[in-house]
Amino acid sequence: MRYIRKLASAVFSPVPVSRDRALGISERLSALTTLSSSLEYLNQRKHLEPGGLNDWDIMKKSPESTNPVIRKISNAVAHREVTLALHAARAAVGVGMLLPGNSRWRGAGSLFLGGTTCLLAARHRYGTDGSDQVATLVQGATGLARLSRSTQTQDALLWYVALQANLSYAASGWVKLLGERWRDASALPGVMRTRTYGSEKIYRLTQRHPKTSKYVQHGVLALECLFPLVHLAGGRLTRPVLASAASFHVANGFIMGLGRFMTAFPSMHPMVAYTTTPASHPAVAGRDDRAVKAAGLLLAAGVAASAALAAQRRSTVLEGWPTSRRFVTRHGNELLYETGGDTGDTFGTSATFGTPGTPGTPGTPDTFGTGHGEEPVLVFAAGLASTSEHFAWITERFVNETDHPVVSYARAGYGGSLRRTTAPYELVESVDDLEDLVRGVLPAGRKVVLVGHSLGGEIIRRAADRLSDRLAGLVYLDPAHPAELQRSERQSEGSKALSETIAQASRYLRLGSGILMSRPEWLDRLPKEYRQRVFAQYTDARLWTAGKREWEAVEKDFRAFDGTIAPLPVPGLIIAAQQTVDQDPEQLLLYNELSHAHPGHGETGGIEVVEGSDHDSLLTNAAHAHRAADLIAAFLAEVAAARVPAARVPADAGQGEPQDQPQDAARTEGTVR
């Protein structure tokens, strides 16, 4: 029993590391990381040559090099000789940092290593990883600590690295925990099957011993998620936690080939050991722990700022535009919509379809013009996890350059539209809402053309029969097809990633992480006046929660589709993104089937492809969106011409050919133009 107590005391006891010793171990481990990194680059210098993995003529076009200052600095070190000289110097300094001593010059060495890592980051976009970032973090802290004569400053820097270690492990663990693959223990076998990080031997072991594999994966989750507990219990958890973490990184190094992980992440461990040792222990006598309180205050301020920003963005989203109006559907959902174009009479302030929550007869609708207009109204339906503002380039083109009025709206749960019904969501709910909006907002005599992007395309297709008395045509913008998950392997595989992405975004944003969300690239391609409001919607959990709800229903619906598209009562135009049909030939076949469901598909409408566009840039890129607008305008002209009966010319007139066919009748059915 005495031996058991001794063993337990040895395992569950603090690691009494002094300030100088913590600095020395950490700076040497991080220097070893940089040394191995530079030796790898020197050994693989062929990648710096033209056509190589890090060919500067290609790398300088990367997003990291768009900043003029960074581009100038990167250009200065991009010459092959300069790059190799820097790596040689880093290797020499790295070796020097491994030697005994604790002089202030070691601080300069650490800062040199960390600084040159940043300097070469754009030059070596391919080849760096998380280990380089951790090494730079540790080198910055240890370098400044060595150069400082204040023990309070040194302790603050050591606490900084220790807290960063806690954040690094905990964030990694909780992100894994939210992913289904780690919870069901399929992540490790999946990684081991890859060429980049895999190991056939380990993969086979996971298949032969699935329970052990599951325990290992869940053990890693527990270690990472609970890592911050190392600061509790008076340091008694320090040894087992740090030993487990170090073993994990060593395993990564040998099995996955991530050799620098064996020294990079453990370089933070001495700081963790120093800060977890009880303040009463002689080894840490005089330690200044005020950094913990400062970090707590900063965290509280960050949480408060995040909450305030989220509330401000939510308010912006719910308010809508100054010209926005609301309409209540049979389900009680409140749809926020905007209008534009020559609408004639002004709108009222709201419109209601019967009593909220129950079907009824339309109340007093807003007036979209007086009914005297002859041009159809374009009604735009957005895609999954998308906004009505995505149509901005197209709607502004029609408002400013044509006589066609437009209506764009947000489905229930998106933007300022509110989902009031408590019934389980099914796609038919969105179809009902669209039908109610058209009948309740537009005067009975006005024709409409429904325009839908992605999932919006499927919604307008399902609404076509119900609105056949009002429709002049349908326009699909790279639409979803109800058979795509069954017939397209690419779409089926992509659906899994989409499910996880939407679910995780919804969870993170509900936790208030919108302040950390980066601005997506496509956002800055929209018209300037729309960007702030669209970004507010994308950082609001409501959009992703609505997207998750819709996608779960859509995936279930599409998986059960019987494969038959019923004939549609009006002409239809499909505008496809080039990358969609190029990357997935099956998608073109699906679009052809959809086109054939419309009458006159060989004469009016058909399929058009916008060159160079992808699923999103079809709307967000001005040139692609304007091309789509031109195609829609041409389709509307064809529809209008088809509605006017052509005068029949006697058979013996002119060339003796009958003239009762549309001029465009020679177009091939389903042709991609």
Coordinates of N, CA and C in Angstrom, one line a residue, residues 135-215:
A135 N 5.6 27.5 -32.8 CA 7.0 27.8 -32.6 C 7.2 29.4 -32.6
T136 N 6.6 30.0 -33.5 CA 6.7 31.5 -33.6 C 6.1 32.1 -32.3
L137 N 5.0 31.6 -31.9 CA 4.3 32.1 -30.7 C 5.3 32.0 -29.5
V138 N 5.9 30.8 -29.3 CA 6.8 30.6 -28.2 C 8.0 31.4 -28.3
Q139 N 8.6 31.5 -29.5 CA 9.8 32.3 -29.7 C 9.6 33.8 -29.4
G140 N 8.4 34.3 -29.8 CA 8.1 35.7 -29.5 C 8.1 36.0 -28.0
A141 N 7.4 35.0 -27.3 CA 7.3 35.2 -25.8 C 8.6 35.0 -25.1
T142 N 9.3 34.0 -25.4 CA 10.6 33.7 -24.8 C 11.6 34.8 -25.1
G143 N 11.6 35.2 -26.4 CA 12.6 36.3 -26.8 C 12.3 37.6 -26.0
L144 N 11.1 38.0 -25.9 CA 10.8 39.2 -25.1 C 11.1 39.0 -23.6
A145 N 10.8 37.8 -23.1 CA 11.1 37.6 -21.7 C 12.6 37.6 -21.4
R146 N 13.4 37.1 -22.3 CA 14.9 37.1 -22.1 C 15.4 38.5 -22.1
L147 N 14.8 39.3 -23.0 CA 15.3 40.7 -23.1 C 14.8 41.6 -22.0
S148 N 13.8 41.2 -21.3 CA 13.2 42.0 -20.2 C 13.9 41.7 -18.9
R149 N 14.1 42.8 -18.1 CA 14.7 42.7 -16.8 C 13.7 42.6 -15.7
S150 N 12.4 42.7 -16.1 CA 11.3 42.7 -15.1 C 10.8 41.2 -15.0
T151 N 10.8 40.7 -13.8 CA 10.2 39.4 -13.6 C 8.7 39.4 -13.8
Q152 N 8.1 40.5 -13.5 CA 6.6 40.6 -13.7 C 6.3 40.5 -15.2
T153 N 7.1 41.1 -16.0 CA 6.9 41.0 -17.5 C 7.2 39.6 -18.0
Q154 N 8.2 39.0 -17.4 CA 8.5 37.6 -17.8 C 7.4 36.7 -17.4
D155 N 6.8 36.8 -16.2 CA 5.7 36.0 -15.8 C 4.5 36.2 -16.6
A156 N 4.2 37.5 -17.0 CA 3.1 37.7 -17.9 C 3.2 37.0 -19.2
L157 N 4.4 37.0 -19.8 CA 4.7 36.3 -21.1 C 4.5 34.8 -20.9
L158 N 5.0 34.3 -19.8 CA 4.9 32.8 -19.6 C 3.4 32.4 -19.4
W159 N 2.7 33.3 -18.7 CA 1.3 33.0 -18.5 C 0.6 33.1 -19.9
Y160 N 1.0 34.0 -20.7 CA 0.4 34.2 -22.1 C 0.5 32.9 -22.9
V161 N 1.7 32.3 -22.9 CA 1.9 31.1 -23.6 C 1.1 29.9 -23.0
A162 N 1.1 29.9 -21.7 CA 0.3 28.8 -21.0 C -1.2 28.9 -21.3
L163 N -1.7 30.1 -21.3 CA -3.1 30.3 -21.6 C -3.4 29.9 -23.1
Q164 N -2.5 30.3 -24.0 CA -2.6 29.9 -25.4 C -2.6 28.4 -25.5
A165 N -1.8 27.7 -24.8 CA -1.8 26.3 -24.8 C -3.2 25.7 -24.4
N166 N -3.7 26.2 -23.4 CA -5.1 25.8 -23.0 C -6.1 26.1 -24.1
L167 N -6.0 27.2 -24.7 CA -7.0 27.6 -25.7 C -6.8 26.7 -26.9
S168 N -5.5 26.4 -27.3 CA -5.2 25.6 -28.4 C -5.8 24.2 -28.3
Y169 N -5.5 23.5 -27.2 CA -6.0 22.2 -27.0 C -7.5 22.1 -26.8
A170 N -8.1 23.0 -26.0 CA -9.5 23.0 -25.8 C -10.3 23.3 -27.1
A171 N -9.9 24.3 -27.9 CA -10.6 24.6 -29.1 C -10.5 23.4 -30.1
S172 N -9.3 22.8 -30.2 CA -9.2 21.6 -31.0 C -10.1 20.5 -30.6
G173 N -10.2 20.3 -29.3 CA -11.1 19.2 -28.8 C -12.6 19.5 -29.0
W174 N -13.0 20.7 -28.7 CA -14.4 21.0 -28.9 C -14.9 21.0 -30.3
V175 N -14.0 21.4 -31.2 CA -14.3 21.4 -32.6 C -14.4 19.9 -33.1
K176 N -13.5 19.1 -32.6 CA -13.6 17.6 -33.0 C -14.9 17.1 -32.4
L177 N -15.3 17.5 -31.2 CA -16.4 16.9 -30.5 C -17.7 17.2 -31.3
L178 N -17.8 18.4 -31.9 CA -18.9 18.8 -32.7 C -19.1 18.0 -34.0
G179 N -17.9 17.4 -34.4 CA -18.0 16.7 -35.7 C -18.4 15.2 -35.5
E180 N -19.3 14.8 -36.3 CA -19.9 13.4 -36.1 C -18.8 12.3 -36.2
R181 N -17.8 12.5 -37.0 CA -16.8 11.5 -37.2 C -16.0 11.2 -36.0
W182 N -15.7 12.2 -35.2 CA -15.0 11.9 -33.9 C -15.9 11.3 -32.9
R183 N -17.2 11.7 -32.9 CA -18.1 11.1 -31.9 C -18.4 9.6 -32.2
D184 N -18.5 9.3 -33.5 CA -18.8 7.9 -33.8 C -17.5 7.1 -34.1
A185 N -16.3 7.7 -33.8 CA -15.0 7.0 -33.8 C -14.6 6.5 -35.2
S186 N -15.1 7.3 -36.3 CA -14.6 6.9 -37.6 C -13.6 7.9 -38.1
A187 N -13.2 8.9 -37.3 CA -12.2 9.8 -37.8 C -10.8 9.2 -38.0
L188 N -10.3 8.5 -37.0 CA -9.0 7.9 -37.0 C -8.8 7.0 -38.2
P189 N -9.7 6.0 -38.4 CA -9.5 5.1 -39.6 C -9.6 5.9 -40.9
G190 N -10.4 7.0 -40.9 CA -10.5 7.8 -42.1 C -9.2 8.5 -42.4
V191 N -8.5 9.1 -41.4 CA -7.3 9.7 -41.6 C -6.2 8.7 -42.0
M192 N -6.2 7.6 -41.4 CA -5.2 6.6 -41.6 C -5.3 6.0 -43.1
R193 N -6.4 6.2 -43.7 CA -6.6 5.7 -45.1 C -6.1 6.7 -46.1
T194 N -5.7 7.9 -45.7 CA -5.3 8.9 -46.7 C -3.8 8.7 -47.1
R195 N -3.5 9.2 -48.2 CA -2.1 9.1 -48.7 C -1.2 10.1 -48.0
T196 N -1.7 11.3 -47.6 CA -0.9 12.3 -47.0 C -0.5 12.0 -45.6
Y197 N -1.4 11.7 -44.8 CA -1.1 11.5 -43.3 C -1.4 10.0 -42.9
G198 N -1.8 9.2 -43.8 CA -2.2 7.8 -43.4 C -1.1 6.8 -43.2
S199 N -1.5 5.7 -42.6 CA -0.6 4.5 -42.4 C -1.5 3.3 -42.5
E200 N -1.1 2.5 -43.5 CA -1.9 1.3 -43.8 C -1.8 0.3 -42.6
K201 N -0.7 0.3 -41.9 CA -0.6 -0.6 -40.8 C -1.5 -0.2 -39.6
I202 N -1.5 1.1 -39.3 CA -2.4 1.6 -38.3 C -3.9 1.4 -38.7
Y203 N -4.2 1.7 -40.0 CA -5.5 1.5 -40.4 C -6.0 0.1 -40.2
R204 N -5.2 -0.9 -40.5 CA -5.6 -2.3 -40.4 C -5.8 -2.6 -38.9
L205 N -5.0 -2.0 -38.0 CA -5.2 -2.2 -36.6 C -6.5 -1.6 -36.1
T206 N -6.9 -0.5 -36.6 CA -8.2 0.1 -36.2 C -9.4 -0.8 -36.7
Q207 N -9.2 -1.5 -37.8 CA -10.2 -2.4 -38.3 C -10.3 -3.7 -37.5
R208 N -9.1 -4.2 -37.0 CA -9.1 -5.4 -36.3 C -9.5 -5.2 -34.8
H209 N -9.3 -4.0 -34.3 CA -9.6 -3.7 -32.9 C -10.4 -2.4 -32.8
P210 N -11.6 -2.4 -33.3 CA -12.5 -1.2 -33.3 C -12.7 -0.6 -32.0
K211 N -12.9 -1.5 -30.9 CA -13.1 -0.9 -29.6 C -11.9 -0.1 -29.1
T212 N -10.8 -0.7 -29.3 CA -9.5 0.0 -28.9 C -9.4 1.4 -29.7
S213 N -9.7 1.3 -31.0 CA -9.6 2.5 -31.8 C -10.6 3.6 -31.2
K214 N -11.8 3.1 -30.8 CA -12.8 4.1 -30.3 C -12.3 4.7 -29.0
Y215 N -11.7 3.8 -28.1 CA -11.2 4.3 -26.8 C -10.1 5.4 -27.0

